[in-house]
mmCIF file of C-alpha atoms and ligand atoms in Angstrom:
data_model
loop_
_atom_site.group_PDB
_atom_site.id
_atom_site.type_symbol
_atom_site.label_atom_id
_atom_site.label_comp_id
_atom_site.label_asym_id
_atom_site.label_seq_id
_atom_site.Cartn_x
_atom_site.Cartn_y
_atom_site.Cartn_z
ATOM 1 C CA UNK A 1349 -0.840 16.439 9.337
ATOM 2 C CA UNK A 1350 1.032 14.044 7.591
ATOM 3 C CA UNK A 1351 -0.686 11.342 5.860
ATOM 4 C CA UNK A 1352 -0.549 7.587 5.241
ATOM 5 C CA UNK A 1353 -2.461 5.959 2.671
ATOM 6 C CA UNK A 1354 -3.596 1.994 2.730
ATOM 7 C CA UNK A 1355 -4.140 0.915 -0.564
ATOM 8 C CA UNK A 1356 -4.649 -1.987 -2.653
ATOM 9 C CA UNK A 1357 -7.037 -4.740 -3.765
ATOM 10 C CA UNK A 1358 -10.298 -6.034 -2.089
ATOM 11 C CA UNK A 1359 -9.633 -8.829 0.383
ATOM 12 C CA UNK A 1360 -6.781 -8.389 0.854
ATOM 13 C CA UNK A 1361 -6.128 -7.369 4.525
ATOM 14 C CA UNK A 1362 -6.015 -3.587 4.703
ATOM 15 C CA UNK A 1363 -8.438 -2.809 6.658
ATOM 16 C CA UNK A 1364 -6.973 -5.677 9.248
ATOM 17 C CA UNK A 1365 -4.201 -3.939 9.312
ATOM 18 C CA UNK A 1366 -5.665 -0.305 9.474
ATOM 19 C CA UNK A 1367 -6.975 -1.622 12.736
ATOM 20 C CA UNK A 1368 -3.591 -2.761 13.900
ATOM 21 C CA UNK A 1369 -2.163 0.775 13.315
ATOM 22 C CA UNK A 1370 -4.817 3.282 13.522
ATOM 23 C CA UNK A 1371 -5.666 2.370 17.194
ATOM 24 C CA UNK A 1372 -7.815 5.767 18.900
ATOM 25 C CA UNK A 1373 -9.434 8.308 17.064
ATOM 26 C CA UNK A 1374 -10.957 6.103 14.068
ATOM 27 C CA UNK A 1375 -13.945 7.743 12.302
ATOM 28 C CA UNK A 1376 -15.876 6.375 9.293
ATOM 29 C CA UNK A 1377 -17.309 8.732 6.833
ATOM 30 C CA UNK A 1378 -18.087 8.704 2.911
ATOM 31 C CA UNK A 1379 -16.150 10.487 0.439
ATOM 32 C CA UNK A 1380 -17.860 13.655 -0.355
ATOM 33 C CA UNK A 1381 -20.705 13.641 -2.689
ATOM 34 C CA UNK A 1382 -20.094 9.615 -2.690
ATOM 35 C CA UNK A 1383 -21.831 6.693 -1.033
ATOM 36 C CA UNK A 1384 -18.602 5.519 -1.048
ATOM 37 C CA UNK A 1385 -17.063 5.207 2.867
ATOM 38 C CA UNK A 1386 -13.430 4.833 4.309
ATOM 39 C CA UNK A 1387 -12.105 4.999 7.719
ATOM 40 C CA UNK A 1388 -9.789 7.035 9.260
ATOM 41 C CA UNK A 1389 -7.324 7.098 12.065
ATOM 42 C CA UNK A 1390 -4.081 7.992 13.863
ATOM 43 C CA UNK A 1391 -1.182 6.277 13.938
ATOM 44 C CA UNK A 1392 2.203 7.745 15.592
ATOM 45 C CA UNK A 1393 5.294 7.427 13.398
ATOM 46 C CA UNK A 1394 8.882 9.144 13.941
ATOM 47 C CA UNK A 1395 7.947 10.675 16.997
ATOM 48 C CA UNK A 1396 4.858 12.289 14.841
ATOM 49 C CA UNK A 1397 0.982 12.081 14.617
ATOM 50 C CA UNK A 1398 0.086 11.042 11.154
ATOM 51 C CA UNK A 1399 -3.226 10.662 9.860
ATOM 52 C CA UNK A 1400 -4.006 7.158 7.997
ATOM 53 C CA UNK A 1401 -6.440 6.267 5.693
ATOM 54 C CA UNK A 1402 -7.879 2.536 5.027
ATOM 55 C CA UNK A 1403 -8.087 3.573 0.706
ATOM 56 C CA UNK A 1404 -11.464 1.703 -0.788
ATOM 57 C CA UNK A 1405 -9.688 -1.099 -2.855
ATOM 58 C CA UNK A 1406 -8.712 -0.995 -6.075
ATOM 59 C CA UNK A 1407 -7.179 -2.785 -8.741
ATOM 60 C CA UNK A 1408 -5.760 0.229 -10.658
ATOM 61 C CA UNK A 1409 -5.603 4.052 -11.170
ATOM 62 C CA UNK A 1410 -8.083 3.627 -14.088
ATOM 63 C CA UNK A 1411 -11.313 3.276 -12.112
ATOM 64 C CA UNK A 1412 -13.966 0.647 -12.951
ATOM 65 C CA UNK A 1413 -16.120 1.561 -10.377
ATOM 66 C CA UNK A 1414 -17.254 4.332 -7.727
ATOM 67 C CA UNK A 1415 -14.733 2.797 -5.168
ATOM 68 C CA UNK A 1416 -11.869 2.864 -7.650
ATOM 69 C CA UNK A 1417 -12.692 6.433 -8.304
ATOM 70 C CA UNK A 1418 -12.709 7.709 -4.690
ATOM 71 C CA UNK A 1419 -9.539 5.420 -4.176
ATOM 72 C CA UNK A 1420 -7.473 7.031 -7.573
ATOM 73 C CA UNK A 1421 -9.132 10.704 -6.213
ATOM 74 C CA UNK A 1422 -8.252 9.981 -2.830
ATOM 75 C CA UNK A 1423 -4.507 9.377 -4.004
ATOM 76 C CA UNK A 1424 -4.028 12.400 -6.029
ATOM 77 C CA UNK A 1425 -5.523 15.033 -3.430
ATOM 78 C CA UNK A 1426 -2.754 13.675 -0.904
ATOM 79 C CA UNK A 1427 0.309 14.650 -2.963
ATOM 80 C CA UNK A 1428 2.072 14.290 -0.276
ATOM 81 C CA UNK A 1429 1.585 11.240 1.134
ATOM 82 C CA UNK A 1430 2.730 7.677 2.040
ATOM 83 C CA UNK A 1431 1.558 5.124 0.485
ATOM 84 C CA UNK A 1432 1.263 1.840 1.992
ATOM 85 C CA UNK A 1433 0.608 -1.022 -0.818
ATOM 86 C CA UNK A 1434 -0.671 -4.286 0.542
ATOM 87 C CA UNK A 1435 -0.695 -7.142 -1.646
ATOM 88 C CA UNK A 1436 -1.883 -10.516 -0.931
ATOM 89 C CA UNK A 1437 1.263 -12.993 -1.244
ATOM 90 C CA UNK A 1438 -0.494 -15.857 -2.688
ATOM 91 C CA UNK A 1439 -1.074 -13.273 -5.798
ATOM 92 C CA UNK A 1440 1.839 -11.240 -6.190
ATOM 93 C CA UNK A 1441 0.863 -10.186 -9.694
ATOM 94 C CA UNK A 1442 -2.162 -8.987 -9.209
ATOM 95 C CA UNK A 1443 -1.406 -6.429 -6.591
ATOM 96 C CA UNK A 1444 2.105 -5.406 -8.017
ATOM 97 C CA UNK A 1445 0.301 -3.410 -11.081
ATOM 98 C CA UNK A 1446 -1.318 -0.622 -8.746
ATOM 99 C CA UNK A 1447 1.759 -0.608 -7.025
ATOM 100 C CA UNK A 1448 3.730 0.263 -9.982
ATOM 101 C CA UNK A 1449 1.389 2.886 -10.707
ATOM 102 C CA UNK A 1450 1.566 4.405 -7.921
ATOM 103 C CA UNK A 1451 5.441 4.618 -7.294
ATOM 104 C CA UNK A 1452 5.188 5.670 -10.703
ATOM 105 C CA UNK A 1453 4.138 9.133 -9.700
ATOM 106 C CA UNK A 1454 6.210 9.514 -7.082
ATOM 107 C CA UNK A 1455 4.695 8.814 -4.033
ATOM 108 C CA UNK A 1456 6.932 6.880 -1.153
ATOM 109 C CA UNK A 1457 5.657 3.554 -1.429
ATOM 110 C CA UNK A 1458 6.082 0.978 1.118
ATOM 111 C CA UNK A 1459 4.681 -2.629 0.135
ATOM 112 C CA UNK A 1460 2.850 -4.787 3.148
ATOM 113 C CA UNK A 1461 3.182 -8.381 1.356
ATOM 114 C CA UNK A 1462 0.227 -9.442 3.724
ATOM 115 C CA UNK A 1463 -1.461 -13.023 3.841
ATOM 116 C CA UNK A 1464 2.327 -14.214 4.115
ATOM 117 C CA UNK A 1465 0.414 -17.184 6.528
ATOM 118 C CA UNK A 1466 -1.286 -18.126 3.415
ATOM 119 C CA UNK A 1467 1.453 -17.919 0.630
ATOM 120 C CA UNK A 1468 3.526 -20.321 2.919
ATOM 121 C CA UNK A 1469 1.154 -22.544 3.298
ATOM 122 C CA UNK A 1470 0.184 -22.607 -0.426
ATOM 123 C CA UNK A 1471 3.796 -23.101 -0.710
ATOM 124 C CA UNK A 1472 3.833 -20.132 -2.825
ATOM 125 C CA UNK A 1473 7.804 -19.228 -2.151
ATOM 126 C CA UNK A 1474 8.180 -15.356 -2.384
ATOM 127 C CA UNK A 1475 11.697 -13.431 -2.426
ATOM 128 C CA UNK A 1476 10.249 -10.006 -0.439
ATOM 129 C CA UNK A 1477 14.659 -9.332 -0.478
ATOM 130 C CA UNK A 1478 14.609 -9.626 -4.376
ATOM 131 C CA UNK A 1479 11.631 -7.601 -5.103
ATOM 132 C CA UNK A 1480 12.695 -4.914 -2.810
ATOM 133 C CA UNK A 1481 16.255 -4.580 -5.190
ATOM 134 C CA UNK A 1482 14.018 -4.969 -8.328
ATOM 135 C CA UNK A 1483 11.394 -2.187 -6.882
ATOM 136 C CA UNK A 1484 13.790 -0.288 -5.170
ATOM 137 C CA UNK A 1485 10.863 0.626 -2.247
ATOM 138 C CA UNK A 1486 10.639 -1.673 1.180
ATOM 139 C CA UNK A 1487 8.645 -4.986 1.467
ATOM 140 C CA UNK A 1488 8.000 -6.014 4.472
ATOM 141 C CA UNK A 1489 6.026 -9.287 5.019
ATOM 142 C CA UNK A 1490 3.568 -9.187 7.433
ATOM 143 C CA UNK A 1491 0.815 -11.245 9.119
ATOM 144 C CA UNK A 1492 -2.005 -8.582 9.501
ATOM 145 C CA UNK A 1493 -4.610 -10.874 11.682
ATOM 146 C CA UNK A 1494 -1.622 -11.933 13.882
ATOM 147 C CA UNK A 1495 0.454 -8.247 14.060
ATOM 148 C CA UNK A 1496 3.120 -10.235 12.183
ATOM 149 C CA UNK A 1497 5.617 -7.665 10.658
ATOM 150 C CA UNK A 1498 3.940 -4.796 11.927
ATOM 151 C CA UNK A 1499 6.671 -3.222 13.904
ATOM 152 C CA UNK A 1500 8.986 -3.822 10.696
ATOM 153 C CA UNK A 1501 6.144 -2.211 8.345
ATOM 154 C CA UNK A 1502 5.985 0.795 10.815
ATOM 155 C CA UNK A 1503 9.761 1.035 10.613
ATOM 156 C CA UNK A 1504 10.266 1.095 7.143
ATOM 157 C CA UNK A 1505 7.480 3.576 6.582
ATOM 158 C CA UNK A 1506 9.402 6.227 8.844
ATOM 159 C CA UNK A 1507 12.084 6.421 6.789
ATOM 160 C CA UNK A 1508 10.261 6.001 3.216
ATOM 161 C CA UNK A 1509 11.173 8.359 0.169
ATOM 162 C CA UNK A 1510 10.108 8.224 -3.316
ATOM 163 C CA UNK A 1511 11.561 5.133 -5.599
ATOM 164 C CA UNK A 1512 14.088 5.954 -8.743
ATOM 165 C CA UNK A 1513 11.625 5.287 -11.143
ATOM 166 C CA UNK A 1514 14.208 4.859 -13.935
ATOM 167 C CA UNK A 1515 16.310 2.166 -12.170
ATOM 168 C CA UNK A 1516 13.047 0.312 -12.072
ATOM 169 C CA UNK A 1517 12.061 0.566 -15.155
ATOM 170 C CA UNK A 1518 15.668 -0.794 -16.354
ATOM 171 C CA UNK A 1519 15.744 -3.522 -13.202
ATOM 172 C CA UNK A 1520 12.092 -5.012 -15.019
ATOM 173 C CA UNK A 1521 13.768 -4.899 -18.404
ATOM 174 C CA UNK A 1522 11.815 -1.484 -20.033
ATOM 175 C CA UNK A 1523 13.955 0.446 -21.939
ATOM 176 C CA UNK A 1524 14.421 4.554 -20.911
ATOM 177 C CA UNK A 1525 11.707 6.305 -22.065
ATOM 178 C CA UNK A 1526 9.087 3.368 -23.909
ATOM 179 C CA UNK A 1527 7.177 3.269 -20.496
ATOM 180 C CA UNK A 1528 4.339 6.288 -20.932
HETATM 181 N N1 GDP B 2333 -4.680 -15.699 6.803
HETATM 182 C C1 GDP B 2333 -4.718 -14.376 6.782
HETATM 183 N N2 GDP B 2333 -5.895 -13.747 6.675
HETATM 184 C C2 GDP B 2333 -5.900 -12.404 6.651
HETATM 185 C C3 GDP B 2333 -4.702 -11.643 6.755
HETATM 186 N N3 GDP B 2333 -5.035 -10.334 6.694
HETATM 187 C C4 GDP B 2333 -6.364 -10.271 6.571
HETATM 188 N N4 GDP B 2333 -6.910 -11.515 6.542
HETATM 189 C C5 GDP B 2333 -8.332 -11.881 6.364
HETATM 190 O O1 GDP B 2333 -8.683 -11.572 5.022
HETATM 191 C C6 GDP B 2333 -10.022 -11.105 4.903
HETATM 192 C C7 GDP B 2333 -10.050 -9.740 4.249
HETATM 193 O O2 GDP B 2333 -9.456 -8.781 5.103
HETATM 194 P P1 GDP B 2333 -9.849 -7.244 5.041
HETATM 195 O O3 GDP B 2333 -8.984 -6.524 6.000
HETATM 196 O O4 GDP B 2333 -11.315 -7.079 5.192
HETATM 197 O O5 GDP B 2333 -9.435 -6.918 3.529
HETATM 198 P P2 GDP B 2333 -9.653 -5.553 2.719
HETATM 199 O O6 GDP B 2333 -10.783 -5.784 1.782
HETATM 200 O O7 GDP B 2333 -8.374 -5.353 1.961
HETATM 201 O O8 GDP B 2333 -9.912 -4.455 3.702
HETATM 202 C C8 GDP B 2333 -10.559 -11.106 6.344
HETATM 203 O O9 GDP B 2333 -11.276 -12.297 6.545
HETATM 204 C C9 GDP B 2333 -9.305 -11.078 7.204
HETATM 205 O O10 GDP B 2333 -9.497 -11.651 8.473
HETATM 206 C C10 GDP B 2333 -3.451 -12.352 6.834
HETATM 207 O O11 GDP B 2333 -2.345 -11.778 6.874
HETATM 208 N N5 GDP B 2333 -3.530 -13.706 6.849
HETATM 209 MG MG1 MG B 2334 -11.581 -3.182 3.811
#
């Protein structure tokens, strides 16, 4: 079965939105060997069952901690997965490193700018238009508490593919082949 990954930092809405999606057939279980646990669920996308998977957060793929470790092992057993990176929209920064990372190996990313409620009323103005041409991956603004954006989000994750990592890399100003 296919798979859909949730991934990102702490706090900052996936497993809200896991609920949204997953709907029936959530379990909870730790990773193996781990004390670590995750939930899992179903969601139906294109006409498909797919499996998805609320990812323990993480800042990075260089774990710091037993959670970051299951999340960065969790990623590279699902080769071929979708990745769904939510990032909190009052701190853009923050969550856009993972997200690199992982569109950086080639996964289909998909970015769920969540907490849009709370960027807007920070006043925190966000261009989701312009950093989907920069990225080159969807980002979809959503509303997880509410459902805001969620029919978008599930949209643009059906027809998800992996980014051109060397347009990126040229639309953020890093010169072919200095990125590692
Ligand atoms: N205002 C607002 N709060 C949200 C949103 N999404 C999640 N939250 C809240 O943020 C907190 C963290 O959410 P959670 O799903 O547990 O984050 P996780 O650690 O990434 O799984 C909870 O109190 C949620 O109710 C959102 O889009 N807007
Ligand atoms: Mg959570």
């Amino acid at each position: 079965m296919r798979k859909v990954l949730l991934m990102g930092q702490a706090n900052v809405g996936k497993s809200v939105l896991f609920n949204r999606l997953a709907g029936a057939h959530v379990t909870e279980s730790n990773y193996s060997g781990t004390t670590v646990d995750f939930a899992k669920g179903r969601m139906r996308l294109d006409h498909e069952d797919v499996e998805i998977i609320d990812v323990p957060g993480t800042f990075s793929l260089e774990p710091k901690d037993r959670a970051e470790e299951v999340a960065a092992s969790m990623l590279k057993e699902e080769k071929g997965a979708l990745v769904v990176c939510v990032i909190d929209s009052s701190k853009i920064e923050r969550g856009l490193y993972l997200t690199l990372e992982v569109i950086e190996k080639g996964y289909p990313v998909v970015i769920a700018l969540n907490m849009w409620d709370v960027a807007k009323g920070g006043n925190i103005k966000v261009d989701a238009k312009k950093l989907e041409q920069i990225l080159g991956v969807p980002v979809v603004p959503t509303v997880a508490t509410r459902g805001e954006g969620l029919k978008e989000l599930a949209l643009r994750m059906k027809n998800a593919v992996p980014a051109d990592v060397e347009k990126i890399m040229k639309n953020v100003g890093v010169k072919s082949g200095t990125h590692n």
